[in-house]
Amino acid sequence: MIPHAASALRMLAQRIMMSVLPEVKSAYVAADGAMVSMLLTALSSELESGVANRVSDIEEMKAILARYSDRVENPEELLSLTPASFRLTEVNRVHDLLTRALILLHETVEVENVSEAQANINREIFVYLHDHAERHKLSI
């Protein structure tokens, strides 16, 4: 059997919701069970697409940082970052480093006098953040 963790978690969440919770007499336990089921569904979603979403984030952050490399510390080092593997912890490490750099870029722009160029940087960062939120939202 090939393990499909995301599918297994979804099925487990469905079983809790459809078979276990209807038999529970306590409203508190039923609510707690529903929350556990929703968390399992969220975890299933994260297992299914978490790495792919972060890799997309990494590509978008690198593109922004490359366009404004004159405003970023150590741009060559940042732009050469790649996860050593597709393990979530490794992808998260690179994602976190690039996120920090993007925050510093945004902070630098916010401190400066507002100009057309700074407004464009802010706009690009906010578009990225919107796209990031859409990619990472959980369908529970």
PDB file of C-alpha atoms in Angstrom:
ATOM      1  CA  MET A   1       0.000   0.000   0.000  1.00  0.00           C
ATOM      2  CA  ILE A   2       1.238   3.478  -0.856  1.00  0.00           C
ATOM      3  CA  PRO A   3       0.752   5.817   2.109  1.00  0.00           C
ATOM      4  CA  HIS A   4      -1.251   8.904   1.207  1.00  0.00           C
ATOM      5  CA  ALA A   5      -1.077  10.901   4.416  1.00  0.00           C
ATOM      6  CA  ALA A   6      -3.240  13.791   3.218  1.00  0.00           C
ATOM      7  CA  SER A   7      -6.035  11.456   2.118  1.00  0.00           C
ATOM      8  CA  ALA A   8      -5.767   9.440   5.328  1.00  0.00           C
ATOM      9  CA  LEU A   9      -6.126  12.563   7.466  1.00  0.00           C
ATOM     10  CA  ARG A  10      -9.127  13.746   5.426  1.00  0.00           C
ATOM     11  CA  MET A  11     -10.806  10.366   5.817  1.00  0.00           C
ATOM     12  CA  LEU A  12     -10.064  10.340   9.549  1.00  0.00           C
ATOM     13  CA  ALA A  13     -11.594  13.819   9.915  1.00  0.00           C
ATOM     14  CA  GLN A  14     -14.678  12.714   7.963  1.00  0.00           C
ATOM     15  CA  ARG A  15     -15.068   9.621  10.109  1.00  0.00           C
ATOM     16  CA  ILE A  16     -14.939  11.690  13.282  1.00  0.00           C
ATOM     17  CA  MET A  17     -17.532  14.125  11.921  1.00  0.00           C
ATOM     18  CA  MET A  18     -19.898  11.544  10.423  1.00  0.00           C
ATOM     19  CA  SER A  19     -19.577   8.532  12.739  1.00  0.00           C
ATOM     20  CA  VAL A  20     -18.160   9.546  16.099  1.00  0.00           C
ATOM     21  CA  LEU A  21     -19.582  12.995  16.819  1.00  0.00           C
ATOM     22  CA  PRO A  22     -23.245  12.099  16.218  1.00  0.00           C
ATOM     23  CA  GLU A  23     -22.925   9.509  19.018  1.00  0.00           C
ATOM     24  CA  VAL A  24     -21.429  11.930  21.535  1.00  0.00           C
ATOM     25  CA  LYS A  25     -23.850  13.122  24.244  1.00  0.00           C
ATOM     26  CA  SER A  26     -21.803  16.023  25.616  1.00  0.00           C
ATOM     27  CA  ALA A  27     -21.972  19.276  23.656  1.00  0.00           C
ATOM     28  CA  TYR A  28     -18.476  20.164  24.881  1.00  0.00           C
ATOM     29  CA  VAL A  29     -16.979  16.875  23.683  1.00  0.00           C
ATOM     30  CA  ALA A  30     -18.823  17.178  20.359  1.00  0.00           C
ATOM     31  CA  ALA A  31     -17.471  20.715  19.842  1.00  0.00           C
ATOM     32  CA  ASP A  32     -13.983  19.574  20.813  1.00  0.00           C
ATOM     33  CA  GLY A  33     -14.232  16.644  18.401  1.00  0.00           C
ATOM     34  CA  ALA A  34     -15.386  18.962  15.608  1.00  0.00           C
ATOM     35  CA  MET A  35     -12.378  21.206  16.262  1.00  0.00           C
ATOM     36  CA  VAL A  36     -10.027  18.208  16.147  1.00  0.00           C
ATOM     37  CA  SER A  37     -11.638  17.153  12.883  1.00  0.00           C
ATOM     38  CA  MET A  38     -11.132  20.629  11.411  1.00  0.00           C
ATOM     39  CA  LEU A  39      -7.487  20.628  12.518  1.00  0.00           C
ATOM     40  CA  LEU A  40      -6.967  17.245  10.865  1.00  0.00           C
ATOM     41  CA  THR A  41      -8.461  18.664   7.666  1.00  0.00           C
ATOM     42  CA  ALA A  42      -6.119  21.670   7.886  1.00  0.00           C
ATOM     43  CA  LEU A  43      -3.151  19.375   8.455  1.00  0.00           C
ATOM     44  CA  SER A  44      -4.225  17.319   5.456  1.00  0.00           C
ATOM     45  CA  SER A  45      -4.240  20.442   3.308  1.00  0.00           C
ATOM     46  CA  GLU A  46      -0.807  21.448   4.600  1.00  0.00           C
ATOM     47  CA  LEU A  47       0.607  17.995   3.840  1.00  0.00           C
ATOM     48  CA  GLU A  48      -0.838  18.134   0.345  1.00  0.00           C
ATOM     49  CA  SER A  49       0.425  21.556  -0.732  1.00  0.00           C
ATOM     50  CA  GLY A  50       2.567  23.111   2.003  1.00  0.00           C
ATOM     51  CA  VAL A  51       5.942  22.654   0.316  1.00  0.00           C
ATOM     52  CA  ALA A  52       4.652  23.692  -3.116  1.00  0.00           C
ATOM     53  CA  ASN A  53       3.095  26.834  -1.623  1.00  0.00           C
ATOM     54  CA  ARG A  54       6.328  27.771   0.124  1.00  0.00           C
ATOM     55  CA  VAL A  55       8.374  27.147  -3.026  1.00  0.00           C
ATOM     56  CA  SER A  56       6.045  29.534  -4.900  1.00  0.00           C
ATOM     57  CA  ASP A  57       6.501  32.071  -2.092  1.00  0.00           C
ATOM     58  CA  ILE A  58      10.277  31.692  -2.316  1.00  0.00           C
ATOM     59  CA  GLU A  59      10.251  32.317  -6.072  1.00  0.00           C
ATOM     60  CA  GLU A  60       8.067  35.421  -5.695  1.00  0.00           C
ATOM     61  CA  MET A  61      10.135  36.826  -2.823  1.00  0.00           C
ATOM     62  CA  LYS A  62      13.351  36.288  -4.765  1.00  0.00           C
ATOM     63  CA  ALA A  63      11.882  38.122  -7.759  1.00  0.00           C
ATOM     64  CA  ILE A  64      10.966  41.136  -5.605  1.00  0.00           C
ATOM     65  CA  LEU A  65      14.314  41.135  -3.810  1.00  0.00           C
ATOM     66  CA  ALA A  66      16.152  40.860  -7.153  1.00  0.00           C
ATOM     67  CA  ARG A  67      14.298  43.887  -8.565  1.00  0.00           C
ATOM     68  CA  TYR A  68      15.265  45.963  -5.539  1.00  0.00           C
ATOM     69  CA  SER A  69      18.653  44.392  -4.796  1.00  0.00           C
ATOM     70  CA  ASP A  70      20.195  47.856  -4.385  1.00  0.00           C
ATOM     71  CA  ARG A  71      18.063  48.259  -1.228  1.00  0.00           C
ATOM     72  CA  VAL A  72      18.778  44.799   0.243  1.00  0.00           C
ATOM     73  CA  GLU A  73      21.708  43.623   2.353  1.00  0.00           C
ATOM     74  CA  ASN A  74      23.689  40.741   0.842  1.00  0.00           C
ATOM     75  CA  PRO A  75      21.471  40.358  -2.229  1.00  0.00           C
ATOM     76  CA  GLU A  76      23.742  37.774  -3.876  1.00  0.00           C
ATOM     77  CA  GLU A  77      23.559  35.543  -0.821  1.00  0.00           C
ATOM     78  CA  LEU A  78      19.784  35.923  -0.500  1.00  0.00           C
ATOM     79  CA  LEU A  79      19.099  35.297  -4.172  1.00  0.00           C
ATOM     80  CA  SER A  80      21.260  32.169  -4.192  1.00  0.00           C
ATOM     81  CA  LEU A  81      19.371  30.560  -1.305  1.00  0.00           C
ATOM     82  CA  THR A  82      17.734  27.282  -2.204  1.00  0.00           C
ATOM     83  CA  PRO A  83      16.423  24.547   0.059  1.00  0.00           C
ATOM     84  CA  ALA A  84      18.888  21.670   0.398  1.00  0.00           C
ATOM     85  CA  SER A  85      15.925  19.285   0.110  1.00  0.00           C
ATOM     86  CA  PHE A  86      12.151  19.332  -0.109  1.00  0.00           C
ATOM     87  CA  ARG A  87      11.779  18.540   3.574  1.00  0.00           C
ATOM     88  CA  LEU A  88       9.404  21.063   5.097  1.00  0.00           C
ATOM     89  CA  THR A  89      11.926  22.170   7.728  1.00  0.00           C
ATOM     90  CA  GLU A  90      14.497  22.976   5.044  1.00  0.00           C
ATOM     91  CA  VAL A  91      12.006  24.782   2.813  1.00  0.00           C
ATOM     92  CA  ASN A  92      10.800  26.718   5.886  1.00  0.00           C
ATOM     93  CA  ARG A  93      14.395  27.737   6.696  1.00  0.00           C
ATOM     94  CA  VAL A  94      14.852  29.386   3.292  1.00  0.00           C
ATOM     95  CA  HIS A  95      11.319  30.801   3.340  1.00  0.00           C
ATOM     96  CA  ASP A  96      11.961  32.395   6.746  1.00  0.00           C
ATOM     97  CA  LEU A  97      15.257  33.983   5.664  1.00  0.00           C
ATOM     98  CA  LEU A  98      13.658  35.501   2.560  1.00  0.00           C
ATOM     99  CA  THR A  99      10.615  36.652   4.535  1.00  0.00           C
ATOM    100  CA  ARG A 100      12.902  38.483   6.967  1.00  0.00           C
ATOM    101  CA  ALA A 101      14.682  40.155   4.045  1.00  0.00           C
ATOM    102  CA  LEU A 102      11.348  41.197   2.533  1.00  0.00           C
ATOM    103  CA  ILE A 103      10.238  42.647   5.881  1.00  0.00           C
ATOM    104  CA  LEU A 104      13.494  44.611   6.122  1.00  0.00           C
ATOM    105  CA  LEU A 105      12.997  45.905   2.567  1.00  0.00           C
ATOM    106  CA  HIS A 106       9.470  46.983   3.445  1.00  0.00           C
ATOM    107  CA  GLU A 107      10.684  48.626   6.654  1.00  0.00           C
ATOM    108  CA  THR A 108      13.385  50.524   4.753  1.00  0.00           C
ATOM    109  CA  VAL A 109      10.856  51.803   2.233  1.00  0.00           C
ATOM    110  CA  GLU A 110       8.384  52.793   4.952  1.00  0.00           C
ATOM    111  CA  VAL A 111      11.015  54.941   6.697  1.00  0.00           C
ATOM    112  CA  GLU A 112      11.953  56.810   3.511  1.00  0.00           C
ATOM    113  CA  ASN A 113       9.989  59.701   2.054  1.00  0.00           C
ATOM    114  CA  VAL A 114       7.193  58.385  -0.122  1.00  0.00           C
ATOM    115  CA  SER A 115       7.998  58.504  -3.799  1.00  0.00           C
ATOM    116  CA  GLU A 116       6.687  56.730  -6.866  1.00  0.00           C
ATOM    117  CA  ALA A 117       9.436  54.088  -6.595  1.00  0.00           C
ATOM    118  CA  GLN A 118       8.734  53.421  -2.929  1.00  0.00           C
ATOM    119  CA  ALA A 119       5.006  53.194  -3.617  1.00  0.00           C
ATOM    120  CA  ASN A 120       5.764  50.594  -6.312  1.00  0.00           C
ATOM    121  CA  ILE A 121       7.841  48.536  -3.889  1.00  0.00           C
ATOM    122  CA  ASN A 122       5.055  48.683  -1.310  1.00  0.00           C
ATOM    123  CA  ARG A 123       2.519  47.688  -3.951  1.00  0.00           C
ATOM    124  CA  GLU A 124       4.599  44.683  -5.043  1.00  0.00           C
ATOM    125  CA  ILE A 125       5.043  43.548  -1.451  1.00  0.00           C
ATOM    126  CA  PHE A 126       1.316  43.841  -0.761  1.00  0.00           C
ATOM    127  CA  VAL A 127       0.490  41.914  -3.952  1.00  0.00           C
ATOM    128  CA  TYR A 128       2.894  39.191  -2.809  1.00  0.00           C
ATOM    129  CA  LEU A 129       1.306  39.136   0.668  1.00  0.00           C
ATOM    130  CA  HIS A 130      -2.159  38.836  -0.859  1.00  0.00           C
ATOM    131  CA  ASP A 131      -1.034  35.991  -3.134  1.00  0.00           C
ATOM    132  CA  HIS A 132       0.720  34.346  -0.177  1.00  0.00           C
ATOM    133  CA  ALA A 133      -2.459  34.496   1.914  1.00  0.00           C
ATOM    134  CA  GLU A 134      -4.536  33.049  -0.937  1.00  0.00           C
ATOM    135  CA  ARG A 135      -2.062  30.180  -1.444  1.00  0.00           C
ATOM    136  CA  HIS A 136      -1.917  29.340   2.244  1.00  0.00           C
ATOM    137  CA  LYS A 137      -5.574  29.709   3.210  1.00  0.00           C
ATOM    138  CA  LEU A 138      -7.074  26.592   4.640  1.00  0.00           C
ATOM    139  CA  SER A 139     -10.244  25.148   3.194  1.00  0.00           C
ATOM    140  CA  ILE A 140     -11.941  23.809   6.284  1.00  0.00           C
TER     141      ILE A 140
END
